[in-house]
Structures are given as C-alpha cells and as structure tokens.
Coordinates of C-alpha atoms in Angstrom, one line a residue:
L1 CA 0.0 0.0 0.0
N2 CA 2.9 2.4 0.8
N3 CA 4.4 1.9 -2.6
K4 CA 1.1 2.2 -4.4
L5 CA 0.1 5.5 -2.6
T6 CA 3.7 6.9 -3.2
S7 CA 3.3 6.1 -6.9
L8 CA -0.1 7.7 -7.1
I9 CA 1.1 10.9 -5.3
A10 CA 4.2 11.0 -7.5
K11 CA 2.1 10.8 -10.6
N12 CA -0.2 13.6 -9.3
Y13 CA 2.9 15.9 -9.0
N14 CA 4.6 14.5 -12.1
I15 CA 7.8 13.6 -10.2
S16 CA 9.7 10.4 -9.4
V17 CA 8.8 8.2 -6.4
E18 CA 12.3 9.0 -5.1
N19 CA 11.0 12.6 -4.5
I20 CA 8.3 11.6 -2.0
C21 CA 8.3 10.0 1.4
L22 CA 5.1 8.9 3.1
V23 CA 5.0 9.7 6.9
N24 CA 2.5 8.7 9.6
S25 CA 1.5 12.4 10.2
G26 CA 2.4 15.9 9.1
T27 CA 4.0 16.5 12.5
S28 CA 6.3 13.5 12.0
G29 CA 7.2 14.8 8.6
L30 CA 8.2 18.1 10.1
L31 CA 10.1 16.3 12.8
A32 CA 12.1 14.3 10.1
C33 CA 12.8 17.4 8.0
I34 CA 13.9 19.7 10.9
S35 CA 16.0 16.9 12.5
I36 CA 17.8 16.4 9.3
L37 CA 18.4 20.1 8.7
M38 CA 19.6 20.5 12.3
D39 CA 22.1 17.7 11.8
E40 CA 23.6 19.8 9.0
I41 CA 24.2 22.8 11.3
P42 CA 27.5 22.6 13.3
K43 CA 26.0 23.8 16.6
D44 CA 24.4 22.2 19.6
N45 CA 20.7 21.9 19.2
A46 CA 20.1 24.4 22.1
K47 CA 22.0 27.0 20.0
I48 CA 20.1 26.5 16.8
T49 CA 17.4 29.2 16.2
I50 CA 14.3 28.2 14.2
G51 CA 11.9 30.8 13.0
V52 CA 8.2 29.8 13.5
P53 CA 5.2 31.8 12.3
A54 CA 3.3 33.3 15.2
W55 CA 0.1 32.2 13.6
S56 CA 0.1 28.5 12.9
F57 CA -1.0 25.1 14.1
I58 CA 0.7 24.2 17.4
A59 CA 2.7 21.3 15.9
T60 CA 4.7 23.8 13.9
A61 CA 6.3 25.1 17.1
Q62 CA 6.2 21.8 19.0
V63 CA 8.7 20.1 16.7
P64 CA 11.6 22.6 17.3
Y65 CA 10.7 22.7 21.0
F66 CA 10.8 18.9 21.2
L67 CA 14.2 19.0 19.4
G68 CA 15.6 21.5 21.9
A69 CA 16.1 24.4 19.5
Q70 CA 15.5 28.0 20.3
I71 CA 12.2 29.2 18.8
Q72 CA 11.9 32.7 17.4
F73 CA 8.2 33.5 16.7
I74 CA 7.8 35.7 13.7
D75 CA 4.8 37.9 12.8
V76 CA 2.8 37.1 9.7
N77 CA 1.6 39.5 7.0
S78 CA -2.1 40.2 6.2
N79 CA -2.2 37.1 4.0
G80 CA -1.0 34.9 6.9
F81 CA 2.5 34.3 5.5
V82 CA 5.6 34.5 7.7
N83 CA 7.4 37.9 7.3
P84 CA 10.8 37.8 8.9
P85 CA 12.6 41.1 9.4
C86 CA 15.7 41.6 7.2
N87 CA 18.1 41.7 10.2
L88 CA 16.8 38.5 11.9
I89 CA 19.4 35.7 11.9
L90 CA 17.9 32.3 11.8
D91 CA 19.4 28.8 11.2
I92 CA 16.1 27.4 10.0
L93 CA 12.8 29.0 9.0
I94 CA 9.5 27.1 8.8
V95 CA 7.3 28.7 6.2
T96 CA 3.6 27.7 6.5
S97 CA 1.0 27.7 3.8
P98 CA -2.1 29.2 5.4
F99 CA -5.3 27.4 4.4
G100 CA -3.4 25.7 1.6
E101 CA -2.4 28.9 -0.2
Q102 CA 0.4 28.5 -2.7
I103 CA 3.8 29.5 -1.5
N104 CA 6.1 31.7 -3.6
K105 CA 9.0 29.3 -3.8
K106 CA 11.2 31.6 -5.8
Y107 CA 10.9 34.3 -3.1
W108 CA 12.1 31.8 -0.4
E109 CA 14.9 30.4 -2.6
N110 CA 16.2 34.0 -2.9
Y111 CA 15.7 34.5 0.9
A112 CA 17.7 31.3 1.6
E113 CA 20.5 32.3 -0.7
Q114 CA 20.7 35.8 0.7
T115 CA 20.6 34.8 4.4
G116 CA 22.0 31.3 4.5
T117 CA 18.8 30.2 6.3
K118 CA 17.6 26.6 5.8
I119 CA 13.9 26.4 4.8
V120 CA 11.2 23.9 5.3
F121 CA 7.7 24.3 4.1
D122 CA 4.8 23.3 6.3
C123 CA 2.1 22.8 3.7
A124 CA -0.3 20.8 5.9
A125 CA -3.4 21.8 4.0
A126 CA -1.8 22.4 0.6
F127 CA -2.3 19.1 -1.3
D128 CA -3.8 20.9 -4.3
T129 CA -1.3 23.8 -4.3
V130 CA 2.0 22.4 -3.2
T131 CA 4.7 22.3 -5.9
P132 CA 8.0 20.4 -5.5
C133 CA 11.1 22.4 -5.2
K134 CA 14.6 22.0 -3.7
F135 CA 13.2 22.5 -0.2
A136 CA 11.2 19.9 1.7
S137 CA 7.4 20.5 1.7
V138 CA 5.4 18.6 4.3
V139 CA 1.7 17.8 3.4
S140 CA -0.8 16.3 5.9
T141 CA -3.4 13.8 4.8
H142 CA -5.2 13.8 8.1
A143 CA -9.0 13.3 8.1
T144 CA -9.5 17.1 8.3
K145 CA -7.7 17.8 5.0
G146 CA -9.0 18.0 1.5
F147 CA -7.1 14.8 0.5
S148 CA -7.4 12.4 3.4
T149 CA -6.0 9.0 4.2
G150 CA -7.5 9.2 7.7
E151 CA -4.1 9.9 9.2
G152 CA -0.7 10.5 7.6
G153 CA 1.1 12.8 5.3
F154 CA 4.1 13.0 2.9
V155 CA 7.2 15.0 2.3
I156 CA 7.9 16.1 -1.2
S157 CA 11.0 17.7 -2.8
N158 CA 13.0 17.8 -6.0
D159 CA 16.0 16.9 -3.9
S160 CA 15.9 13.1 -3.9
Q161 CA 18.9 12.9 -1.5
L162 CA 17.0 14.9 1.1
I163 CA 14.0 12.6 0.6
A164 CA 16.2 9.6 1.0
K165 CA 17.4 11.0 4.4
I166 CA 13.8 11.7 5.4
R167 CA 12.8 8.2 4.4
S168 CA 15.6 6.7 6.4
F169 CA 14.6 8.8 9.4
S170 CA 10.9 7.9 9.1
N171 CA 11.8 4.2 8.6
F172 CA 9.0 3.5 6.1

C-alpha cells in the first residue's frame, strides 16, 4: 500500500517516487525534516534558532521545541505568510502555507540564498497547491484535510537525496 500510494502521489505531482516520502503524520514529517536540517548545522541543538510563524498550528512550534532548539516567533503578513525582518538571523525557517495557499517558492529560494537560512515548508493543507522544489514540503493527509488517508502525510522535494534521508529517518 505504501508503494502504491507513493506512486499515485508522484504521478499527481509529475515527479519520481524518489522525491516523495510517506509519513504517519504531518507532524512526524516536520520532525524528520527539521531533525535532518539541524544535523547539518555545526551547533548544539540548544543554540540553533528556528523561525516559526506566530500564527500556525501548534505542531509547527512543538517540533523545534521537542528537538531542543531556540524558537523565534515571527509575525505574519495580512495574507498569513511569515514575514521575517531583514536583520533577523535564523538557522532554519518554517514557512507555512495558510489554508493551503500556494507558497512563492522563488521568493524563499532567494531569501535562503541571501541569508543562508535553511527552509522547510509546512504545507499541511496544501495538497492541491504544493509544488515540488529544492526544499522539503510537508503535506498532511489527516482526516481534516482535502485529501485524506485518515491519518498520515508526505514530504515532497526535488532533492531526492534529502527525501532519502527523510525516508531513512521515518523508517517506512
């Protein structure tokens, strides 16, 4: 079933199955992504700063808290998107997709290049609008979402090596 669902989702996004990893929940997808990004930062977890939108589902902040990172809550703009100040130094930034709105991936690619900040997209409700890119995007398939498997989710990215690490972390 895992392989069949992975194949169907890959077909939906016109990408390879190597670019998708099924997870048991959106929260565990965030946990895998952020853990892997934190492992790439040469600091103790307690010294890693993760930007979290001030307006989001609680799990968005629970994951960095659980991992022992410093959390920096960031205001959102009138559209609900995180809006970090130019002078804010972050190791990782979680960008959420409010109500499944499409994220401007090019903007965040430029932001990451200019600041050196690692990015992960929390696209819990964005099954219909998420688009694969070099960053990991976490999509929930919980019973409350437009595309539901009852519980679960997936991580999608054009970076198959990142997805391989996430798959190894999630042990599916």
